[in-house]
XYZ file of C-alpha atoms in Angstrom:
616
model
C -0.804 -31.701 -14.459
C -0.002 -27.903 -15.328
C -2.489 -26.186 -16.523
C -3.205 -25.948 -20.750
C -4.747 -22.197 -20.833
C -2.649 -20.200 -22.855
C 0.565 -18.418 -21.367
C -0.381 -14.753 -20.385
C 2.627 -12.792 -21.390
C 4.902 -11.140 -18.617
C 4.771 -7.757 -20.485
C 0.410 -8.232 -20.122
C 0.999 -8.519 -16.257
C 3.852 -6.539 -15.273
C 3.847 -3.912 -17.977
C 2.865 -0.433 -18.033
C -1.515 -0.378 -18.176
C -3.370 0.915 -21.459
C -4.692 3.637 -19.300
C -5.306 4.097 -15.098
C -5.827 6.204 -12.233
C -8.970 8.755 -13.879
C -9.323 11.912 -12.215
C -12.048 14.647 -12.899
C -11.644 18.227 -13.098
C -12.859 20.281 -10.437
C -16.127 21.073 -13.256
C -16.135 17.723 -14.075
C -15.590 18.662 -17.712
C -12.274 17.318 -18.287
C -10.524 14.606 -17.167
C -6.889 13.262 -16.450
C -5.164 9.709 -16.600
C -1.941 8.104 -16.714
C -0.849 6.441 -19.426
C 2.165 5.438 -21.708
C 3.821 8.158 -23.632
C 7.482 6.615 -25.214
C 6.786 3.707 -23.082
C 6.526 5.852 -19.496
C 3.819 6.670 -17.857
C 2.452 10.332 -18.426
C -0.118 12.439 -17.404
C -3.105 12.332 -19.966
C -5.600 14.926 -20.246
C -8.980 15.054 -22.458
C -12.467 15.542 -22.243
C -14.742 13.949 -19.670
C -15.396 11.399 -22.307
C -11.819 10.980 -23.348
C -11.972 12.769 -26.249
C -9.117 15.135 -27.270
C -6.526 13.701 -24.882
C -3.242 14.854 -25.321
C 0.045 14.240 -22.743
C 0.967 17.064 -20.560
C 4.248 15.182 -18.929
C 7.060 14.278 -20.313
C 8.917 12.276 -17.947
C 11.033 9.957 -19.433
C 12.515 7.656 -16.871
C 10.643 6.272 -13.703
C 7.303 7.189 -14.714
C 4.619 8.904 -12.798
C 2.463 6.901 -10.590
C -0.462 9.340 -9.306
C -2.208 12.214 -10.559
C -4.868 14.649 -8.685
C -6.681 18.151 -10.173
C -5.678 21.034 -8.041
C -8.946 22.505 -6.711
C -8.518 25.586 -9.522
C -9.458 23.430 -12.145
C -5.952 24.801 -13.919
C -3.454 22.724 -12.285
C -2.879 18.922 -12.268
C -0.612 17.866 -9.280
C 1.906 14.905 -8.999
C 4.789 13.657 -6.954
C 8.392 12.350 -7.802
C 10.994 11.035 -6.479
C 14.195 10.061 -7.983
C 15.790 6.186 -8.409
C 13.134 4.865 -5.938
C 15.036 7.725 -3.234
C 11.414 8.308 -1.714
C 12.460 11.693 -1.230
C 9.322 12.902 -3.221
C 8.772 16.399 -4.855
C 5.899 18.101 -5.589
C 5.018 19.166 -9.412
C 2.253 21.131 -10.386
C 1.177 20.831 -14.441
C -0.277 24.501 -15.471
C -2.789 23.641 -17.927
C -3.481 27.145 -19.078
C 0.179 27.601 -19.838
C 2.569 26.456 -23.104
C 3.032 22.923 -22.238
C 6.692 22.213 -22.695
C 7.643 26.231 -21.980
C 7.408 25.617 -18.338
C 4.032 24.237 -17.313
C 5.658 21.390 -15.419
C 6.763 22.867 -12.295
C 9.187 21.217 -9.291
C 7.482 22.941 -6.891
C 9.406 21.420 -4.075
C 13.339 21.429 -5.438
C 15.223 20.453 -2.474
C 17.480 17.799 -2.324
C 17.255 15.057 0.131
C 13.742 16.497 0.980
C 10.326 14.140 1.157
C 7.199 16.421 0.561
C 4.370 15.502 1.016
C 0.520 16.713 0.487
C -1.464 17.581 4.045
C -4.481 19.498 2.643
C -6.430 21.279 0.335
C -10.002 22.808 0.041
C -12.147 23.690 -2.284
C -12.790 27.525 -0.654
C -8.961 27.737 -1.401
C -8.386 26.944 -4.841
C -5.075 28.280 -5.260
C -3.318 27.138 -2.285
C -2.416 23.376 -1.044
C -0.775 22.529 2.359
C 2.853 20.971 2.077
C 4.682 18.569 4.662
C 8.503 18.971 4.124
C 11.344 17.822 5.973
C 13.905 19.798 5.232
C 14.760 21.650 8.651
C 14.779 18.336 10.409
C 14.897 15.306 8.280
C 13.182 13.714 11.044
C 10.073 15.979 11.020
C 8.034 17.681 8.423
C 7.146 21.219 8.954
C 4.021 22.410 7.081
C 4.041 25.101 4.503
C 1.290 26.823 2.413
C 1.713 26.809 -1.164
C 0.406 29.137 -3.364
C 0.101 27.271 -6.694
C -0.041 30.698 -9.284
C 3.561 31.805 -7.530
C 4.850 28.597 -5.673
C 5.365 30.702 -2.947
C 6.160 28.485 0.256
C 5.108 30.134 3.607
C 5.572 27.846 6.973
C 2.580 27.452 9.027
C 2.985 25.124 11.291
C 6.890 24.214 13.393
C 5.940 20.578 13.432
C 5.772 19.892 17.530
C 6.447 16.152 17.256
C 3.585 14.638 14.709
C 3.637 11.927 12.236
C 0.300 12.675 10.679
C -1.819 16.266 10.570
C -5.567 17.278 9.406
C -6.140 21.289 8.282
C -9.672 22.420 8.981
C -11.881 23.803 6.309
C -9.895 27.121 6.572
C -6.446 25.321 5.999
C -5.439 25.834 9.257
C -3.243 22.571 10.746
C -5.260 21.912 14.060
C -4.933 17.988 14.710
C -2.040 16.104 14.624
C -0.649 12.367 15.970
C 2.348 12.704 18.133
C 4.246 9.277 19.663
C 4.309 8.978 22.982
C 7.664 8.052 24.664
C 6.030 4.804 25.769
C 4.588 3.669 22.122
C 1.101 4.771 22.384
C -0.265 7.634 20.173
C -1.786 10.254 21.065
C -4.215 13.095 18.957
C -3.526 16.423 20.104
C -6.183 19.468 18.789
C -5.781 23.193 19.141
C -9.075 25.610 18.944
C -6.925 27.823 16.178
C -3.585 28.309 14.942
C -2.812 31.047 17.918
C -4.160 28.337 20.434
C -2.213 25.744 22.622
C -2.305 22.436 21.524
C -3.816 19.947 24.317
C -4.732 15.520 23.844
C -7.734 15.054 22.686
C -7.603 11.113 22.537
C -4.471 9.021 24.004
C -4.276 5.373 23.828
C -1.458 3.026 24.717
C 0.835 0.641 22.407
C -1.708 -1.900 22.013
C -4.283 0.789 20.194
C -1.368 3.027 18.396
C -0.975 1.532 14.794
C -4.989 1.973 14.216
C -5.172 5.673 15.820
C -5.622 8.006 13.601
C -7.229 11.486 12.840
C -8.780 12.415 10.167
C -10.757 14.829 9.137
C -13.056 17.892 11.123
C -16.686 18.560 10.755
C -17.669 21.281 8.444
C -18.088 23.372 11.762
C -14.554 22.437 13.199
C -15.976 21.371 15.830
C -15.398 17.820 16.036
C -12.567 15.519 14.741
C -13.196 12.403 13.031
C -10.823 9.850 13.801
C -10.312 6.060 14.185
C -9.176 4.165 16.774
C -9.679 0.773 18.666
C -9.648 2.035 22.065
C -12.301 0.588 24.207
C -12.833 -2.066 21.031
C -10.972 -4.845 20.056
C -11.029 -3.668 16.010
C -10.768 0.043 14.862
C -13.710 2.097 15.583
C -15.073 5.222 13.502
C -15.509 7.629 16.323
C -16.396 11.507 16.360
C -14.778 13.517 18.603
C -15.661 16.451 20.505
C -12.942 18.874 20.574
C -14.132 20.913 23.748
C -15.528 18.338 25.286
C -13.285 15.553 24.816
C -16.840 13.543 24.369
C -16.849 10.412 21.878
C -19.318 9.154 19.897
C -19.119 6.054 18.160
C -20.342 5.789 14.655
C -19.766 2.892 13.241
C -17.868 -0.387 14.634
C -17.452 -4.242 13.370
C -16.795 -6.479 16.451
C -14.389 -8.199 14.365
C -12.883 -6.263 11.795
C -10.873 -2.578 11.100
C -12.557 0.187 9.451
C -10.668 0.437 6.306
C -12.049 3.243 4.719
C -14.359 6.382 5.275
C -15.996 8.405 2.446
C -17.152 11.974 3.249
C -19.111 14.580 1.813
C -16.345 16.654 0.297
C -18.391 19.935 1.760
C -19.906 19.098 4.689
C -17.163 15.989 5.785
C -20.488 14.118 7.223
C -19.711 10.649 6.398
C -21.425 9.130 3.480
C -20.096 5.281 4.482
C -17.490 3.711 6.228
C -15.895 0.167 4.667
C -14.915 -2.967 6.582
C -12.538 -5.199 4.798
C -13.489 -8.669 5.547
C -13.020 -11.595 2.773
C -13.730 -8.767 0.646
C -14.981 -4.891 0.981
C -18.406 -4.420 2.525
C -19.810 -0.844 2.483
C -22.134 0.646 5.068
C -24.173 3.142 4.409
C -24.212 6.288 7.574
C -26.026 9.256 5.444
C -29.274 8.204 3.717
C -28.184 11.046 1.047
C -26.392 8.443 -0.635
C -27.622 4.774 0.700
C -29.439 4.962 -2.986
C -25.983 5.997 -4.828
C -24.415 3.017 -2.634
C -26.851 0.085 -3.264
C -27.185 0.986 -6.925
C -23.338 0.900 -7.056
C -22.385 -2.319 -5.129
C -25.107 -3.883 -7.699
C -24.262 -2.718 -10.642
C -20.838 -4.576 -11.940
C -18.623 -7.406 -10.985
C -16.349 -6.340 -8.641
C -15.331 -4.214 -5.933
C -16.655 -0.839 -5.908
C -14.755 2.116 -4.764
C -14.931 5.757 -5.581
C -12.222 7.574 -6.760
C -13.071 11.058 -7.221
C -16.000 13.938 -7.584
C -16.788 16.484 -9.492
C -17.219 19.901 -7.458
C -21.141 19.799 -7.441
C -20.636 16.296 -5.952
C -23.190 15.232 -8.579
C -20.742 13.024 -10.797
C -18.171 10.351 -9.501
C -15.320 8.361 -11.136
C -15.879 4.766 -9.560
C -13.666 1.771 -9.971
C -14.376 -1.841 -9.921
C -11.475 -4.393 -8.880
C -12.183 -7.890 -10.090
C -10.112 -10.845 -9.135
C -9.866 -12.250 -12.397
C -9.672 -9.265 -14.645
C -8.865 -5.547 -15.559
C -10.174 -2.894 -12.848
C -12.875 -1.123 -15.326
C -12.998 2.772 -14.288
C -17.042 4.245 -14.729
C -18.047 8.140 -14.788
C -21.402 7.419 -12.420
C -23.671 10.243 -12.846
C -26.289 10.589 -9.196
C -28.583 12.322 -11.429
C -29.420 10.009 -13.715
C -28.167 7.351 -11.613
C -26.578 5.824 -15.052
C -22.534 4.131 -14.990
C -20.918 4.766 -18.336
C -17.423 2.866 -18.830
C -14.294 5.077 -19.045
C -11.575 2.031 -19.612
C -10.241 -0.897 -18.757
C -6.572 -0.339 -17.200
C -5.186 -3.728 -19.076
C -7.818 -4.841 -21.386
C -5.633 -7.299 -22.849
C -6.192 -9.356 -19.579
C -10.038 -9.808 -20.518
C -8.549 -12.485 -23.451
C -7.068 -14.887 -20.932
C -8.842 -17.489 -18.485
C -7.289 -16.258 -14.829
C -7.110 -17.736 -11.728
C -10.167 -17.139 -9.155
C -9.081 -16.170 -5.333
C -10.632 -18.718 -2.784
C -10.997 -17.260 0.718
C -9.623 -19.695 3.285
C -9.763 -20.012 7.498
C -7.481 -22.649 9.605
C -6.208 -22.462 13.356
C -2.744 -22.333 14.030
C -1.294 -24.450 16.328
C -1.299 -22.005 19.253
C -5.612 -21.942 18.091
C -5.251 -18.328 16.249
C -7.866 -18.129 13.211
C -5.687 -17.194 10.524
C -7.591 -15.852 7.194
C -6.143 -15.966 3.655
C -6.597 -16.371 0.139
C -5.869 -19.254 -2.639
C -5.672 -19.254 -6.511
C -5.414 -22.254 -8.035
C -4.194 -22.708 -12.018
C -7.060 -22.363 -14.585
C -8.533 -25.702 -15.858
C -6.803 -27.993 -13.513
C -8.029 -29.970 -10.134
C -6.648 -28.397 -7.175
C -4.313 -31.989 -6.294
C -0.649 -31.861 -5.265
C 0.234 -29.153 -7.404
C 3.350 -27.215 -7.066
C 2.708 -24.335 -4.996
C 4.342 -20.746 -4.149
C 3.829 -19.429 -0.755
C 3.504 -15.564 -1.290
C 4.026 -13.603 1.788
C 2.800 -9.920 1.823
C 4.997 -6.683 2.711
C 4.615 -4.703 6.297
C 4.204 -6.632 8.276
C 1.466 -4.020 8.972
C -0.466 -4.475 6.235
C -2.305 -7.333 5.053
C -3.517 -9.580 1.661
C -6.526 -8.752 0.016
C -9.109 -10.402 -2.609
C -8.452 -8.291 -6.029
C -6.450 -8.398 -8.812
C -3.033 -9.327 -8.143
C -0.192 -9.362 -10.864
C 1.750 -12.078 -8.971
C -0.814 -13.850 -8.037
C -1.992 -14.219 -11.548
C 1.145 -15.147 -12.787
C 2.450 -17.803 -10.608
C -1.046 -19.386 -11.149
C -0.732 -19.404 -15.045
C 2.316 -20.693 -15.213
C 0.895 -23.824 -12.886
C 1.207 -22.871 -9.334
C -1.137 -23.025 -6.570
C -0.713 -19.778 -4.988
C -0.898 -19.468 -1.320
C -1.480 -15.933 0.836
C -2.032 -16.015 4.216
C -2.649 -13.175 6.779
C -0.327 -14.263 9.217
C -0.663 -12.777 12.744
C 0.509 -9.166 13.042
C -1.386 -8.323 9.729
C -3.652 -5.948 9.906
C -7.532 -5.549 9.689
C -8.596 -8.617 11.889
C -8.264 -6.030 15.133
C -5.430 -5.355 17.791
C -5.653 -8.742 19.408
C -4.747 -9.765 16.476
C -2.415 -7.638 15.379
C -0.564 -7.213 18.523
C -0.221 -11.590 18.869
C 3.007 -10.689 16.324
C 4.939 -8.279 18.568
C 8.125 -9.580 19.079
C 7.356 -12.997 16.857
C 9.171 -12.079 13.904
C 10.570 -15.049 12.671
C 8.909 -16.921 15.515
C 4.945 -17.068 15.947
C 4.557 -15.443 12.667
C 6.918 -17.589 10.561
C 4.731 -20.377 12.302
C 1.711 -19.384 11.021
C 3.500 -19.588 7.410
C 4.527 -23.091 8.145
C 1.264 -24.159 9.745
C -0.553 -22.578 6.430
C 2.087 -24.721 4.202
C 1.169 -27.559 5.967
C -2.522 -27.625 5.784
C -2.451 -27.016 1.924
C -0.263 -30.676 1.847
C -2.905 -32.216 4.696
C -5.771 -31.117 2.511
C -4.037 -32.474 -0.706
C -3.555 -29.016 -2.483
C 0.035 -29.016 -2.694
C 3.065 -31.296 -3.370
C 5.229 -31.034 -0.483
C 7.923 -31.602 -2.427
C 7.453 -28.565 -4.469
C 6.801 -25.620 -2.359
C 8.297 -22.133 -2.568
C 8.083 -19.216 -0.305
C 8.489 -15.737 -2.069
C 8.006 -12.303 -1.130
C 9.140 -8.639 -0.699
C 9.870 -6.834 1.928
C 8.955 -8.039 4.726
C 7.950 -10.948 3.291
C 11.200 -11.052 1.638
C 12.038 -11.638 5.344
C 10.290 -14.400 5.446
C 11.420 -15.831 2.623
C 15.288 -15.636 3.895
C 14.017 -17.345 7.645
C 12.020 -19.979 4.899
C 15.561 -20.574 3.898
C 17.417 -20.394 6.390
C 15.014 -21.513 9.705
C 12.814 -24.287 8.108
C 14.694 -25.357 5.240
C 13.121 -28.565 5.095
C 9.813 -27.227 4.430
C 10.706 -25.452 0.739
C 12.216 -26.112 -2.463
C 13.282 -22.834 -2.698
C 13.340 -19.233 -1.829
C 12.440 -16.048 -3.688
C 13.555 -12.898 -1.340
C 12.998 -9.036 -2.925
C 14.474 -6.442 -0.427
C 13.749 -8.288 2.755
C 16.228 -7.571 5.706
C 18.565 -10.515 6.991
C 19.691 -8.528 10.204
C 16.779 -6.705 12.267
C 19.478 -5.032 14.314
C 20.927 -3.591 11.345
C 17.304 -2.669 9.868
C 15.967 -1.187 12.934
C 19.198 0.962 12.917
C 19.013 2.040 9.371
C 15.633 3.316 9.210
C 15.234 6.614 6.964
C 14.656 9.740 9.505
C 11.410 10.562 9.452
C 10.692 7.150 11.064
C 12.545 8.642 14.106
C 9.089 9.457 15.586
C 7.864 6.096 15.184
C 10.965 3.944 16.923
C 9.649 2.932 19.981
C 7.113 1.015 17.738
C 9.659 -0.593 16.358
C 11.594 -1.259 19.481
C 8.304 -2.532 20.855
C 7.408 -4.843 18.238
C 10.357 -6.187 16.887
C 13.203 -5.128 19.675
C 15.532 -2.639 20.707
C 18.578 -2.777 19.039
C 20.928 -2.726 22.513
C 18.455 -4.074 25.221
C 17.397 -7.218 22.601
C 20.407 -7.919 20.803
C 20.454 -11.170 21.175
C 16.433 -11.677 20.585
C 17.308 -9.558 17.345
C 20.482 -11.929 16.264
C 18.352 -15.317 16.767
C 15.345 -14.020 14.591
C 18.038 -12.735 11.873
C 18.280 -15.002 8.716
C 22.108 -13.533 8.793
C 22.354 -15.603 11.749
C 21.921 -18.797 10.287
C 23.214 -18.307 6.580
C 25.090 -20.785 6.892
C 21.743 -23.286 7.102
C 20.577 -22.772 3.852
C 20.150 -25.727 1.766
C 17.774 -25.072 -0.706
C 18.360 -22.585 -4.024
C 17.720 -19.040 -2.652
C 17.095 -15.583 -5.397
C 17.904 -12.283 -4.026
C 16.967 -8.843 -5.289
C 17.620 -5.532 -4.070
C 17.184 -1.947 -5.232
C 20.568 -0.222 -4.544
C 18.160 3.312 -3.515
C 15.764 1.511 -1.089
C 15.644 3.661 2.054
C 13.560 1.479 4.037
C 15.666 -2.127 3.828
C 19.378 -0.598 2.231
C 21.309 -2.577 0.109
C 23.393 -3.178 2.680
C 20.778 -5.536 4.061
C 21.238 -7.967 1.093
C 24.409 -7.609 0.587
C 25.596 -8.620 3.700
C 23.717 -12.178 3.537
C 25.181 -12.631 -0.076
C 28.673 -12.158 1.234
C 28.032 -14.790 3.939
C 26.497 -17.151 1.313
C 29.844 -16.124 -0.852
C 31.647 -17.001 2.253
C 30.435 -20.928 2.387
C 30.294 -21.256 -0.722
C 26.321 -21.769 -1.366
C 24.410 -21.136 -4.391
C 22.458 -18.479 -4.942
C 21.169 -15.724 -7.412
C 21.474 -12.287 -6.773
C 19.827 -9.054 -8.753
C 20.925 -5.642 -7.770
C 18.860 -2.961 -9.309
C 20.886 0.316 -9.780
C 17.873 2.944 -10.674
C 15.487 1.065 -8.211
C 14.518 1.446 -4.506
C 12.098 -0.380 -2.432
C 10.061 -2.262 -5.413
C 10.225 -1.800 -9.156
C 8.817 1.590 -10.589
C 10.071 0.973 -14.294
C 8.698 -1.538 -15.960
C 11.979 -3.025 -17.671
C 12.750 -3.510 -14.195
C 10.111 -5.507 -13.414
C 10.216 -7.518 -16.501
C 13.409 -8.272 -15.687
C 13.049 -9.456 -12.303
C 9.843 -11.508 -13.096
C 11.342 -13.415 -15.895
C 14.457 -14.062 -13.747
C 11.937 -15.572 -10.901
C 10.471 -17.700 -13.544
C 13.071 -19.079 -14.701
C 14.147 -19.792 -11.053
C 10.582 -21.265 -10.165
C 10.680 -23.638 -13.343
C 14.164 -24.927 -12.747
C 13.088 -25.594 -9.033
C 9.518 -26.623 -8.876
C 8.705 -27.409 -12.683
C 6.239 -24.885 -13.651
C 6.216 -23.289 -17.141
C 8.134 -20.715 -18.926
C 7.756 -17.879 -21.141
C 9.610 -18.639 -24.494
């Protein structure tokens, strides 16, 4: 039976929000938002209780996705990129000035150039610190910017580092350079005339989860995480002339996700552990009041976005499963929440799907963790189902709102996500059980998840998908092409079919990060044929079941070239297939015609194949 609730409309799911992304001023008098303005998302600014809000962009194609104040007060900041390029550029909105006479400002203009923002600080209101690439595509140098003249001064020849944290004084003084063996390590200098020397190296197994990140008020210490010594990612504070470590705060099982500090002093005010969900632990007793009053006080999960500069008012956002994120101003004074918006409160008129945590062994007796979401109003018995395999692989499926997952679920389908090992999160054991298991181990622990949702009675074996983008677009084309037998069909967005190719193609400033790559997928010339085995190109001619391709001609993480080569060999033997090639798109869908388009393509697809319902 497919579920009766009413059809939630594509354009509801997958269009632009009402409103999103709040931001206070640096007085906490005004605040910004995006929002539509001739259909695009804008840059909205009003007063701290929306009143008077007027757009201050005009951008007119991709939209703009993120919005922060400038510590001034007088400048909104914002990056862009162009056709999904990722070559980002950094715009700064002048509020004081005649919008449309120049107050939007490219304050980056280089072509072929990725900035991006290392630091600012409140004691430095006109200046921000820039990462660009544009000496060495492979590298980004740091520059000053002075935000009245956009004046761009170097300050730091980039020594080999894929991430850096400024000081309170804006001065660059940690960075994480690659080792040539895959390990990481955090190098520190005392100031910006000093040598820099390790602070902290760990080997491949601890790299991906080592990472600095902020200094003490004092500069003295360096706050970083890491799973050395641990099996999951450890909040530790280090002692930069020492070299002494101190941890402060650990789960046996489970990552530190995130870390909120005291925007003046950088003590830390909590540190999150994502589990099932987001659990928050209190480390300064400052705020263990703010904290427990906010974890209370709405449905959800709580995170802070934003402070004013007194620290005395927060914007704080609660993700639901089942509904619009609602955004709060949360004044610590008065300890009151007062409701800003709702980012799609047309959502709150439909019944959606709730996300079930779930836990099975794999056959090799790995715990694997994941998610379900069944269709509203209807017993959870051999329904059609849609295996939905996250991006990354480093990353990992969380309980929240998920457009997708909502979707698929309305229109019938159970909707299965599993955190298949090499996700991250769960720890480095974890984690580092996928090296070298792409489209081995890992696509196992897809098939042994498909195959307890049929044991248990959940799904119709008959009528199982596997979808997904990126690298889980990957694992839709080994779906296809590897265990054929197992799914009706096959929904791939920009996932690579040859990992010889990928690893080969990678955009530049992934240079640093190769040997991770090398180590945990192969190396291109010593694993050849390890790469060719695991490559869905390698066995297009095994596909039996209807397969959907789409591909964003600007993606530079998985080119076009990537899908394009497995259509010609489908071309070749003559088996059907679908394929979508977005023009003004690169690595996912930033305009929302785009994604419209795509969505109502994959229904269409899903209801032909495993009987699900369509929008009219």
């Amino acid at each position: 039976m497919i579920t009766a609730v009413p059809l939630v409309p594509r354009e509801v799911l997958f269009g632009n929000p009402e409103r999103t992304a709040p931001s206070l001023s640096p007085d906490g008098q005004r605040l910004a938002w995006l929002a539509p303005d001739e259909g695009v998302l804008n840059v909205f600014v009003g007063g701290a209780d929306l009143s008077d809000a007027r757009p201050v962009t005009a951008d007119r194609d991709r939209g703009i996705r993120t919005v922060a104040w400038a510590h001034d007060g007088r400048h909104l900041l914002y990056i862009q990129d162009r056709g999904g390029d990722e070559n980002w550029r950094l715009h700064a909105v002048d509020l004081d000035a005649d919008l449309g006479a120049g107050a939007d400002r490219d304050l980056t203009p280089f072509d072929d150039v990725q900035a991006l923002v290392v630091g600012m600080d409140k004691r430095f209101p006109d200046d921000v610190l820039v990462g660009l690439n544009k000496d060495r595509p492979e590298l980004h140098d740091v520059y000053r910017l002075h935000l009245p003249t956009g004046e761009l001064t170097k300050v730091l020849h980039n020594p080999g580092f894929v991430a850096f944290v400024a000081d309170r004084d804006l001065a660059v003084r940690a960075g994480a350079a690659p080792t040539p063996d895959g390990g990481m390590a955090i190098m520190v200098r005392d100031d910006v005339a000093a040598d820099w020397h390790p602070l902290l190296e760990v080997g491949h197994d601890d790299a991906l989860v080592t990472v600095p990140l902020a200094f003490s008020g004092d500069g003295r210490h360096l706050l970083a995480l890491s799973s050395q010594g641990a099996n999951a990612s450890r909040l530790l504070r280090l002692d930069c002339g020492s070299g002494d470590i101190e941890v402060l705060a650990e789960d046996e099982r489970y990552d530190v996700a995130d870390v909120r500090l005291d925007p003046d002093t950088h003590a830390v005010h909590w540190v999150s552990f994502l589990r099932e969900r987001i659990h928050h632990r209190a480390l300064d007793a400052a705020v263990a009041d703010d904290l427990a009053f906010l974890d209370g006080a709405e449905h959800g999960e709580m995170s802070v976005l934003g402070e004013d500069h007194p620290d005395r008012t927060w914007v704080v956002a609660y993700g639901r499963d089942d509904g619009p994120t609602r955004f709060h101003v949360y004044d610590r004074d008065a300890r009151t929440l007062t409701l800003l918006f709702e980012d799609r409160p047309q959502l709150g008129s439909y019944e959606l799907g709730r996300m079930e945590p779930f836990c099975i062994t794999a056959r090799d007796g790995l715990e694997l963790h994941g998610y379900l979401t069944s269709p509203p109003g209807v017993e959870r018995r051999h329904l059609p189902t849609v295996l939905l395999v996250h991006g990354g692989p480093w990353a990992r499926d969380v309980w929240g709102y998920d457009p997708q997952v909502q979707w698929l679920a309305n229109r019938g389908y159970l909707v299965v996500q599993v955190n298949f090992r090499g996700s991250t999160g769960y720890g480095k054991r974890f984690l580092n059980a996928g090296d070298r298991q792409w489209g081995a181990a890992m696509h196992d622990d897809l098939i042994d998840t498909v195959r307890w949702t049929v044991a248990e009675g959940y799904a119709d074996e008959h009528r199982i998908a596997i979808q997904g983008g990126s690298y889980g677009g990957y694992a839709a084309l080994v779906g296809a092409t590897f265990t054929p037998d197992v799914f009706a069909c096959a929904v791939d967005l920009v996932g690579p079919s040859n990992l010889r190719t990928l690893i080969e193609s990678i955009p530049p400033y992934w240079e640093p990060m190769i040997v991770q790559f090398h180590r945990r997928i192969g190396h291109p010339e010593t694993d050849r044929a390890l790469l060719w085995e695991r490559s869905p190109l390698s066995r297009a001619d095994q596909v039996a079941v209807p397969l959907l391709i789409a591909q964003g001609a600007n993606d530079p993480r998985v080119k076009q070239a990537e899908s394009e080569q497995f259509v010609a060999a489908l071309q070749e033997r003559d088996i059907d297939h679908e394929y979508l090639l977005f023009e003004d798109e690169g690595h996912g869908f930033a305009k929302p015609e785009n994604r419209l388009r795509f969505y109502a393509a994959v229904e269409s697809f899903l209801a032909r194949h495993l009987g699900g319902r369509q929008e009219p």
